[in-house]
Tab-separated table of N, CA, C and O in Angstrom:
chain	number	residue	atom	x	y	z
G	13	UNK	N	-47.862	18.609	-66.897
G	13	UNK	CA	-47.760	17.257	-67.238
G	13	UNK	C	-49.332	16.482	-67.768
G	13	UNK	O	-49.974	16.849	-67.092
G	14	UNK	N	-49.012	15.769	-68.784
G	14	UNK	CA	-50.232	15.475	-69.307
G	14	UNK	C	-51.081	14.035	-68.517
G	14	UNK	O	-49.872	13.480	-67.837
G	15	UNK	N	-51.746	13.817	-68.710
G	15	UNK	CA	-52.625	12.459	-68.084
G	15	UNK	C	-51.683	11.466	-68.564
G	15	UNK	O	-51.112	10.419	-68.001
G	16	UNK	N	-51.267	11.085	-70.023
G	16	UNK	CA	-50.650	10.109	-70.514
G	16	UNK	C	-49.289	10.063	-69.943
G	16	UNK	O	-48.829	8.760	-69.614
G	17	UNK	N	-48.599	11.241	-69.734
G	17	UNK	CA	-47.547	10.728	-68.955
G	17	UNK	C	-47.376	10.518	-67.506
G	17	UNK	O	-46.490	9.735	-67.046
G	18	UNK	N	-48.133	11.019	-67.139
G	18	UNK	CA	-48.405	10.693	-65.435
G	18	UNK	C	-48.891	8.769	-65.334
G	18	UNK	O	-48.287	8.519	-64.692
G	19	UNK	N	-49.959	8.235	-66.388
G	19	UNK	CA	-50.072	7.207	-66.552
G	19	UNK	C	-48.589	6.241	-66.929
G	19	UNK	O	-48.562	5.537	-66.440
G	20	UNK	N	-47.781	6.744	-67.805
G	20	UNK	CA	-46.563	6.072	-68.001
G	20	UNK	C	-45.644	6.338	-67.213
G	20	UNK	O	-45.086	5.028	-67.037
G	21	UNK	N	-45.670	7.239	-66.271
G	21	UNK	CA	-44.715	7.046	-65.136
G	21	UNK	C	-45.013	6.509	-64.219
G	21	UNK	O	-44.258	5.608	-63.562
G	22	UNK	N	-46.535	6.384	-63.626
G	22	UNK	CA	-46.853	5.343	-63.134
G	22	UNK	C	-46.520	3.858	-63.265
G	22	UNK	O	-46.409	2.840	-62.498
G	23	UNK	N	-46.868	3.538	-64.572
G	23	UNK	CA	-46.703	2.202	-64.994
G	23	UNK	C	-45.132	1.842	-64.801
G	23	UNK	O	-44.907	0.513	-64.576
G	24	UNK	N	-44.273	2.885	-65.273
G	24	UNK	CA	-42.773	2.685	-65.145
G	24	UNK	C	-42.511	2.137	-63.786
G	24	UNK	O	-41.512	1.183	-63.307
G	25	UNK	N	-43.079	3.078	-62.878
G	25	UNK	CA	-42.432	2.814	-61.183
G	25	UNK	C	-43.057	1.392	-60.960
G	25	UNK	O	-42.521	0.508	-60.097
G	26	UNK	N	-44.436	1.224	-61.503
G	26	UNK	CA	-45.066	-0.414	-60.800
G	26	UNK	C	-44.037	-1.294	-61.233
G	26	UNK	O	-43.493	-2.317	-60.664
G	27	UNK	N	-43.340	-1.025	-62.792
G	27	UNK	CA	-42.645	-2.327	-63.157
G	27	UNK	C	-41.113	-2.280	-62.279
G	27	UNK	O	-40.772	-3.339	-62.148
G	28	UNK	N	-40.635	-0.769	-62.149
G	28	UNK	CA	-39.231	-0.887	-61.910
G	28	UNK	C	-39.516	-1.426	-60.049
G	28	UNK	O	-38.461	-2.333	-59.325
G	29	UNK	N	-40.478	-1.180	-59.475
G	29	UNK	CA	-40.684	-1.771	-58.068
G	29	UNK	C	-40.635	-3.023	-57.848
G	29	UNK	O	-40.543	-3.888	-57.035
G	30	UNK	N	-41.619	-3.714	-58.789
G	30	UNK	CA	-41.769	-5.077	-58.875
G	30	UNK	C	-40.590	-5.840	-59.088
G	30	UNK	O	-40.596	-6.911	-58.764
G	31	UNK	N	-39.549	-5.430	-59.990
G	31	UNK	CA	-38.195	-6.095	-59.921
G	31	UNK	C	-37.325	-5.753	-58.671
G	31	UNK	O	-36.466	-6.640	-58.750
G	32	UNK	N	-37.542	-4.974	-57.972
G	32	UNK	CA	-36.873	-4.851	-56.471
G	32	UNK	C	-37.231	-5.284	-55.456
G	32	UNK	O	-36.767	-4.879	-54.264
G	33	UNK	N	-38.258	-6.064	-55.418
G	33	UNK	CA	-38.853	-6.634	-53.978
G	33	UNK	C	-37.867	-8.029	-53.736
G	33	UNK	O	-37.953	-8.778	-54.474
G	34	UNK	N	-37.808	-7.992	-52.713
G	34	UNK	CA	-37.188	-9.036	-51.640
G	34	UNK	C	-38.015	-10.485	-52.140
G	34	UNK	O	-39.054	-10.361	-51.705
G	35	UNK	N	-37.224	-11.451	-52.325
G	35	UNK	CA	-37.888	-12.747	-52.459
G	35	UNK	C	-38.154	-13.523	-51.201
G	35	UNK	O	-37.494	-14.583	-50.843
G	36	UNK	N	-39.268	-12.904	-50.399
G	36	UNK	CA	-39.369	-13.615	-49.440
G	36	UNK	C	-39.684	-14.860	-49.266
G	36	UNK	O	-39.355	-15.684	-48.322
G	37	UNK	N	-40.597	-15.351	-50.164
G	37	UNK	CA	-41.033	-16.804	-49.947
G	37	UNK	C	-39.734	-17.536	-50.048
G	37	UNK	O	-39.614	-18.686	-49.389
G	38	UNK	N	-39.195	-17.476	-51.233
G	38	UNK	CA	-37.744	-18.011	-51.392
G	38	UNK	C	-36.784	-18.116	-50.146
G	38	UNK	O	-36.256	-19.190	-49.970
G	39	UNK	N	-36.454	-16.964	-49.604
G	39	UNK	CA	-35.769	-16.955	-48.297
G	39	UNK	C	-36.454	-17.876	-47.176
G	39	UNK	O	-35.644	-18.378	-46.670
G	40	UNK	N	-37.585	-17.439	-46.876
G	40	UNK	CA	-38.557	-18.409	-46.089
G	40	UNK	C	-38.128	-19.804	-46.089
G	40	UNK	O	-38.013	-20.952	-45.333
G	41	UNK	N	-38.231	-20.322	-47.638
G	41	UNK	CA	-38.403	-21.652	-47.935
G	41	UNK	C	-36.876	-22.180	-47.786
G	41	UNK	O	-36.923	-23.015	-47.174
G	42	UNK	N	-35.717	-21.351	-48.152
G	42	UNK	CA	-34.502	-21.774	-47.725
G	42	UNK	C	-34.225	-21.802	-46.225
G	42	UNK	O	-33.340	-22.733	-46.019
G	43	UNK	N	-34.734	-21.199	-45.357
G	43	UNK	CA	-34.578	-21.317	-44.123
G	43	UNK	C	-35.305	-22.371	-43.581
G	43	UNK	O	-34.771	-23.017	-42.552
G	44	UNK	N	-36.557	-22.846	-43.888
G	44	UNK	CA	-37.180	-23.595	-43.720
G	44	UNK	C	-36.181	-25.164	-44.042
G	44	UNK	O	-36.439	-26.058	-42.965
G	45	UNK	N	-35.560	-25.296	-45.308
G	45	UNK	CA	-34.918	-26.363	-45.671
G	45	UNK	C	-33.868	-26.566	-44.919
G	45	UNK	O	-33.365	-27.548	-44.445
G	46	UNK	N	-33.114	-25.180	-44.563
G	46	UNK	CA	-32.270	-25.455	-43.687
G	46	UNK	C	-32.327	-25.834	-42.302
G	46	UNK	O	-31.570	-26.984	-41.712
G	47	UNK	N	-33.359	-25.594	-41.729
G	47	UNK	CA	-34.068	-26.075	-40.206
G	47	UNK	C	-34.181	-27.846	-40.637
G	47	UNK	O	-34.225	-28.374	-39.391
G	48	UNK	N	-34.808	-28.232	-41.396
G	48	UNK	CA	-35.293	-29.553	-41.546
G	48	UNK	C	-33.811	-30.339	-41.840
G	48	UNK	O	-33.610	-31.428	-41.307
G	49	UNK	N	-32.706	-29.607	-42.510
G	49	UNK	CA	-31.354	-30.338	-42.535
G	49	UNK	C	-31.092	-30.431	-40.913
G	49	UNK	O	-30.263	-31.404	-41.029
G	50	UNK	N	-31.048	-29.538	-40.464
G	50	UNK	CA	-30.728	-29.690	-38.840
G	50	UNK	C	-31.396	-30.639	-38.158
G	50	UNK	O	-30.948	-31.537	-37.736
G	51	UNK	N	-32.710	-30.592	-38.346
G	51	UNK	CA	-33.601	-31.782	-37.540
G	51	UNK	C	-33.196	-33.030	-38.031
G	51	UNK	O	-33.548	-34.125	-37.456
G	52	UNK	N	-32.864	-33.316	-39.293
G	52	UNK	CA	-32.219	-34.528	-39.747
G	52	UNK	C	-31.177	-35.005	-39.439
G	52	UNK	O	-30.918	-36.141	-39.412
G	53	UNK	N	-30.462	-34.056	-38.724
G	53	UNK	CA	-29.173	-34.359	-37.945
G	53	UNK	C	-27.693	-34.184	-38.981
G	53	UNK	O	-27.143	-34.810	-38.799
G	54	UNK	N	-27.758	-33.221	-39.656
G	54	UNK	CA	-27.034	-33.066	-40.851
G	54	UNK	C	-25.676	-32.677	-40.219
G	54	UNK	O	-24.776	-32.823	-40.599
G	55	UNK	N	-25.861	-31.863	-39.390
G	55	UNK	CA	-24.646	-31.184	-38.499
G	55	UNK	C	-23.708	-32.476	-37.843
G	55	UNK	O	-22.527	-32.347	-37.996
G	56	UNK	N	-24.357	-33.384	-37.466
G	56	UNK	CA	-24.026	-34.724	-36.985
G	56	UNK	C	-23.374	-35.843	-37.948
G	56	UNK	O	-22.318	-36.420	-37.784
G	57	UNK	N	-24.237	-36.233	-38.905
G	57	UNK	CA	-24.339	-36.971	-39.493
G	57	UNK	C	-23.694	-36.993	-41.118
G	57	UNK	O	-23.667	-37.758	-41.909
G	58	UNK	N	-23.479	-35.586	-41.796
G	58	UNK	CA	-23.479	-35.151	-42.785
G	58	UNK	C	-22.716	-33.745	-42.951
G	58	UNK	O	-23.224	-32.894	-43.161
G	59	UNK	N	-21.754	-33.388	-41.653
G	59	UNK	CA	-20.829	-31.877	-41.697
G	59	UNK	C	-20.566	-31.416	-42.965
G	59	UNK	O	-20.711	-30.343	-43.223
G	60	UNK	N	-19.802	-32.466	-43.722
G	60	UNK	CA	-19.305	-31.529	-44.898
G	60	UNK	C	-20.676	-30.974	-45.633
G	60	UNK	O	-20.516	-29.778	-46.482
G	61	UNK	N	-21.819	-31.569	-45.856
G	61	UNK	CA	-22.972	-31.050	-46.726
G	61	UNK	C	-23.612	-30.219	-46.053
G	61	UNK	O	-23.971	-29.094	-46.748
G	62	UNK	N	-23.420	-29.970	-44.571
G	62	UNK	CA	-24.171	-29.071	-43.861
G	62	UNK	C	-23.270	-27.938	-43.769
G	62	UNK	O	-24.003	-26.667	-44.036
G	63	UNK	N	-21.890	-27.893	-44.190
G	63	UNK	CA	-21.127	-26.649	-44.398
G	63	UNK	C	-21.483	-26.025	-45.193
G	63	UNK	O	-21.261	-24.855	-45.744
G	64	UNK	N	-21.856	-27.296	-46.495
G	64	UNK	CA	-22.096	-26.160	-47.797
G	64	UNK	C	-23.449	-25.599	-47.633
G	64	UNK	O	-23.413	-24.420	-48.405
G	65	UNK	N	-24.456	-26.070	-46.883
G	65	UNK	CA	-25.312	-25.070	-46.797
G	65	UNK	C	-25.315	-23.719	-45.824
G	65	UNK	O	-25.680	-22.705	-46.096
G	66	UNK	N	-24.505	-24.141	-45.048
G	66	UNK	CA	-24.168	-22.783	-44.269
G	66	UNK	C	-23.531	-22.073	-45.177
G	66	UNK	O	-23.799	-20.517	-44.977
G	67	UNK	N	-22.234	-22.574	-45.965
G	67	UNK	CA	-21.644	-21.671	-46.942
G	67	UNK	C	-22.887	-20.764	-47.797
G	67	UNK	O	-22.404	-19.651	-48.050
G	68	UNK	N	-23.659	-21.427	-48.518
G	68	UNK	CA	-24.630	-20.907	-49.363
G	68	UNK	C	-25.456	-19.965	-48.660
G	68	UNK	O	-25.984	-18.783	-48.953
G	69	UNK	N	-25.892	-20.291	-47.312
G	69	UNK	CA	-26.796	-19.236	-46.751
G	69	UNK	C	-25.903	-17.984	-45.990
G	69	UNK	O	-26.502	-16.766	-46.304
G	70	UNK	N	-25.003	-18.238	-45.925
G	70	UNK	CA	-23.683	-16.867	-45.561
G	70	UNK	C	-23.861	-16.041	-46.838
G	70	UNK	O	-23.842	-14.888	-46.948
G	71	UNK	N	-23.503	-16.856	-47.968
G	71	UNK	CA	-23.925	-15.862	-49.323
G	71	UNK	C	-25.187	-15.055	-49.402
G	71	UNK	O	-25.280	-14.079	-49.813
G	72	UNK	N	-26.109	-15.821	-49.150
G	72	UNK	CA	-27.403	-15.193	-49.576
G	72	UNK	C	-27.736	-14.237	-48.697
G	72	UNK	O	-28.119	-13.044	-49.047
G	73	UNK	N	-27.289	-14.267	-47.108
G	73	UNK	CA	-27.175	-13.159	-46.161
G	73	UNK	C	-26.504	-11.842	-46.859
G	73	UNK	O	-26.831	-10.479	-46.516
G	74	UNK	N	-25.285	-12.562	-47.183
G	74	UNK	CA	-24.231	-11.418	-47.789
G	74	UNK	C	-24.798	-10.389	-48.852
G	74	UNK	O	-24.849	-9.278	-49.160
G	75	UNK	N	-25.566	-11.203	-49.967
G	75	UNK	CA	-26.325	-10.737	-50.903
G	75	UNK	C	-27.404	-9.801	-50.690
G	75	UNK	O	-27.647	-8.513	-50.874
G	76	UNK	N	-27.955	-10.238	-49.465
G	76	UNK	CA	-29.208	-9.326	-49.136
G	76	UNK	C	-28.902	-8.203	-48.397
G	76	UNK	O	-29.535	-7.321	-48.429
G	77	UNK	N	-27.591	-8.147	-47.534
G	77	UNK	CA	-27.280	-6.979	-47.179
G	77	UNK	C	-26.342	-6.324	-48.253
G	77	UNK	O	-27.082	-5.071	-47.792
G	78	UNK	N	-26.137	-6.609	-49.293
G	78	UNK	CA	-25.600	-5.702	-50.272
G	78	UNK	C	-26.857	-4.855	-50.765
G	78	UNK	O	-26.730	-3.842	-51.152
G	79	UNK	N	-27.892	-5.632	-51.065
G	79	UNK	CA	-29.105	-5.111	-51.823
G	79	UNK	C	-29.801	-3.993	-50.976
G	79	UNK	O	-30.103	-3.244	-51.252
G	80	UNK	N	-29.754	-4.278	-49.789
G	80	UNK	CA	-30.574	-3.670	-48.528
G	80	UNK	C	-29.687	-2.183	-48.666
G	80	UNK	O	-30.090	-1.317	-48.155
G	81	UNK	N	-28.297	-2.363	-48.494
G	81	UNK	CA	-27.493	-1.187	-48.531
G	81	UNK	C	-27.651	-0.346	-49.937
G	81	UNK	O	-27.119	0.962	-49.741
G	82	UNK	N	-28.415	-0.863	-50.833
G	82	UNK	CA	-29.038	0.446	-51.958
G	82	UNK	C	-29.977	1.021	-52.046
G	82	UNK	O	-30.797	0.759	-51.320
G	83	UNK	N	-29.847	2.345	-52.660
G	83	UNK	CA	-31.244	2.868	-52.630
G	83	UNK	C	-31.974	2.043	-53.370
G	83	UNK	O	-32.062	0.957	-54.552
G	84	UNK	N	-33.736	1.956	-53.157
G	84	UNK	CA	-34.672	1.345	-53.319
G	84	UNK	C	-34.904	0.859	-55.316
G	84	UNK	O	-35.064	-0.518	-55.236
G	85	UNK	N	-34.603	1.792	-55.740
G	85	UNK	CA	-34.602	1.525	-57.263
G	85	UNK	C	-33.526	0.676	-57.907
G	85	UNK	O	-33.217	0.092	-58.970
G	86	UNK	N	-32.419	1.014	-56.831
G	86	UNK	CA	-31.210	0.126	-57.481
G	86	UNK	C	-30.888	-1.407	-57.070
G	86	UNK	O	-30.185	-1.929	-57.248
G	87	UNK	N	-32.160	-1.670	-55.992
G	87	UNK	CA	-32.180	-2.883	-55.522
G	87	UNK	C	-32.077	-3.946	-56.566
G	87	UNK	O	-33.346	-3.848	-57.147
G	88	UNK	N	-31.454	-5.214	-56.480
G	88	UNK	CA	-31.808	-6.282	-57.634
G	88	UNK	C	-31.771	-7.590	-57.168
G	88	UNK	O	-30.767	-8.001	-56.339
G	89	UNK	N	-32.652	-8.435	-57.072
G	89	UNK	CA	-32.915	-9.638	-56.112
G	89	UNK	C	-32.871	-10.911	-56.855
G	89	UNK	O	-32.903	-11.792	-56.102
G	90	UNK	N	-32.522	-10.572	-58.114
G	90	UNK	CA	-32.201	-11.946	-58.983
G	90	UNK	C	-31.358	-12.621	-58.403
G	90	UNK	O	-31.638	-14.241	-58.300
G	91	UNK	N	-29.778	-12.267	-57.715
G	91	UNK	CA	-29.128	-13.104	-57.417
G	91	UNK	C	-29.264	-13.903	-56.116
G	91	UNK	O	-29.057	-15.097	-55.778
G	92	UNK	N	-30.048	-12.857	-55.400
G	92	UNK	CA	-30.546	-13.320	-53.909
G	92	UNK	C	-31.842	-14.547	-54.208
G	92	UNK	O	-31.770	-15.600	-53.678
G	93	UNK	N	-32.489	-14.566	-55.294
G	93	UNK	CA	-33.236	-15.414	-55.555
G	93	UNK	C	-32.413	-17.120	-55.825
G	93	UNK	O	-32.625	-17.725	-55.488
G	94	UNK	N	-31.685	-16.705	-56.985
G	94	UNK	CA	-30.731	-17.761	-57.281
G	94	UNK	C	-30.051	-18.559	-56.067
G	94	UNK	O	-30.112	-19.849	-55.743
G	95	UNK	N	-29.339	-17.666	-55.346
G	95	UNK	CA	-28.987	-18.087	-53.966
G	95	UNK	C	-29.716	-18.889	-52.896
G	95	UNK	O	-29.558	-20.069	-52.455
G	96	UNK	N	-31.006	-18.282	-52.672
G	96	UNK	CA	-32.187	-18.796	-51.883
G	96	UNK	C	-32.506	-20.478	-52.621
G	96	UNK	O	-32.541	-21.516	-51.699
G	97	UNK	N	-32.471	-20.610	-53.898
G	97	UNK	CA	-32.681	-21.957	-54.326
G	97	UNK	C	-31.631	-22.843	-53.961
G	97	UNK	O	-31.585	-23.868	-54.036
G	98	UNK	N	-30.334	-22.258	-54.058
G	98	UNK	CA	-29.080	-23.045	-53.846
G	98	UNK	C	-28.967	-23.613	-52.544
G	98	UNK	O	-28.765	-24.729	-52.239
G	99	UNK	N	-29.806	-22.824	-51.667
G	99	UNK	CA	-29.747	-22.935	-50.274
G	99	UNK	C	-30.671	-24.400	-50.036
G	99	UNK	O	-30.310	-25.268	-49.363
G	100	UNK	N	-31.905	-24.234	-50.604
G	100	UNK	CA	-32.705	-25.008	-50.900
G	100	UNK	C	-32.142	-26.356	-51.224
G	100	UNK	O	-32.304	-27.485	-50.586
G	101	UNK	N	-31.357	-26.542	-52.330
G	101	UNK	CA	-30.831	-27.654	-53.143
G	101	UNK	C	-29.663	-28.383	-52.054
G	101	UNK	O	-29.837	-29.576	-51.714
G	102	UNK	N	-28.997	-27.250	-51.513
G	102	UNK	CA	-27.948	-27.801	-50.507
G	102	UNK	C	-28.487	-28.360	-49.296
G	102	UNK	O	-28.110	-29.572	-48.722
G	103	UNK	N	-29.598	-27.875	-48.621
G	103	UNK	CA	-30.273	-28.425	-47.400
G	103	UNK	C	-30.975	-29.648	-47.766
G	103	UNK	O	-30.637	-30.539	-46.921
G	104	UNK	N	-31.397	-29.926	-48.912
G	104	UNK	CA	-32.244	-31.160	-48.979
G	104	UNK	C	-31.258	-32.295	-49.286
G	104	UNK	O	-31.226	-33.299	-48.529
G	105	UNK	N	-29.882	-31.773	-49.791
G	105	UNK	CA	-28.776	-32.801	-50.141
G	105	UNK	C	-28.514	-33.178	-48.468
G	105	UNK	O	-28.205	-34.380	-48.489
G	106	UNK	N	-27.945	-32.069	-47.844
G	106	UNK	CA	-27.569	-32.225	-46.378
G	106	UNK	C	-28.482	-33.336	-45.535
G	106	UNK	O	-28.176	-34.319	-45.018
G	107	UNK	N	-29.925	-33.110	-45.672
G	107	UNK	CA	-30.773	-33.751	-44.938
G	107	UNK	C	-30.514	-35.287	-45.696
G	107	UNK	O	-30.644	-36.371	-44.845
G	108	UNK	N	-30.695	-35.800	-46.948
G	108	UNK	CA	-30.679	-36.723	-47.399
G	108	UNK	C	-29.278	-37.879	-47.051
G	108	UNK	O	-29.353	-38.829	-46.319
G	109	UNK	N	-28.293	-36.684	-46.923
G	109	UNK	CA	-26.867	-37.267	-46.520
G	109	UNK	C	-26.872	-37.619	-45.198
G	109	UNK	O	-25.953	-38.611	-44.778
G	110	UNK	N	-27.602	-36.797	-44.122
G	110	UNK	CA	-27.669	-37.201	-43.100
G	110	UNK	C	-28.501	-38.666	-42.622
G	110	UNK	O	-28.208	-39.376	-41.981
G	111	UNK	N	-29.515	-38.556	-43.456
G	111	UNK	CA	-30.370	-39.992	-43.500
G	111	UNK	C	-29.205	-41.211	-43.596
G	111	UNK	O	-29.241	-42.233	-43.063
G	112	UNK	N	-28.603	-40.766	-44.788
G	112	UNK	CA	-27.768	-42.078	-45.225
G	112	UNK	C	-26.357	-42.283	-44.217
G	112	UNK	O	-26.365	-43.464	-43.981
G	113	UNK	N	-25.737	-41.175	-43.804
G	113	UNK	CA	-24.941	-41.117	-42.443
G	113	UNK	C	-25.637	-42.034	-41.352
G	113	UNK	O	-24.969	-42.662	-40.672
G	114	UNK	N	-26.806	-41.961	-40.990
G	114	UNK	CA	-27.789	-42.361	-39.820
G	114	UNK	C	-27.664	-43.952	-40.138
G	114	UNK	O	-27.582	-44.780	-39.449
G	115	UNK	N	-27.919	-44.225	-41.367
G	115	UNK	CA	-28.233	-45.499	-41.806
G	115	UNK	C	-26.751	-46.670	-41.713
G	115	UNK	O	-26.904	-47.629	-41.354
G	116	UNK	N	-25.937	-45.566	-42.251
G	116	UNK	CA	-24.399	-46.245	-42.277
G	116	UNK	C	-24.026	-46.492	-40.672
G	116	UNK	O	-23.337	-47.631	-40.544
G	117	UNK	N	-23.997	-45.457	-39.892
G	117	UNK	CA	-23.729	-45.940	-38.539
G	117	UNK	C	-24.336	-46.830	-37.736
G	117	UNK	O	-23.738	-47.723	-37.112
G	118	UNK	N	-25.920	-46.910	-38.083
G	118	UNK	CA	-26.800	-48.179	-37.419
G	118	UNK	C	-26.095	-49.493	-38.033
G	118	UNK	O	-26.140	-50.419	-37.293
G	119	UNK	N	-25.783	-49.631	-39.336
G	119	UNK	CA	-25.525	-50.704	-40.122
G	119	UNK	C	-24.233	-51.179	-39.475
G	119	UNK	O	-23.860	-52.413	-39.180
G	120	UNK	N	-22.978	-50.022	-39.129
G	120	UNK	CA	-21.973	-50.241	-38.727
G	120	UNK	C	-21.991	-50.803	-37.160
G	120	UNK	O	-21.462	-52.065	-36.541
G	121	UNK	N	-23.030	-50.402	-36.486
G	121	UNK	CA	-23.100	-50.563	-34.978
G	121	UNK	C	-23.453	-52.184	-34.842
G	121	UNK	O	-23.437	-52.921	-33.748
G	122	UNK	N	-24.328	-52.714	-35.751
G	122	UNK	CA	-24.758	-53.848	-35.775
G	122	UNK	C	-24.013	-54.848	-36.538
G	122	UNK	O	-24.624	-56.163	-36.166
G	123	UNK	N	-23.271	-54.387	-36.978
G	123	UNK	CA	-22.400	-55.426	-37.818
G	123	UNK	C	-21.443	-56.316	-36.624
G	123	UNK	O	-21.126	-55.968	-35.934
């Protein structure tokens, strides 16, 4: 095998490997956002919004499991990255809804 062929194969392997890496930062951010929603009281004050977060997190976990079940070069984490972003957005909404729910409950209690 020529030196050019080896360089080309190594380059191709690096490109393929780069496409198959688990989106760790995005997953961590989605988990952090979910924890923030819980800390804001989303389970109590925004249960519907929190249920949406849980649903998206379940979808993300299922996608990660599906990709982990594949051989290394066959893994594609594009959908997992999208789902992680969706979890973050849903968690931020749930946290905001929880704050609004708390305010509404306080207003009702003082009325």
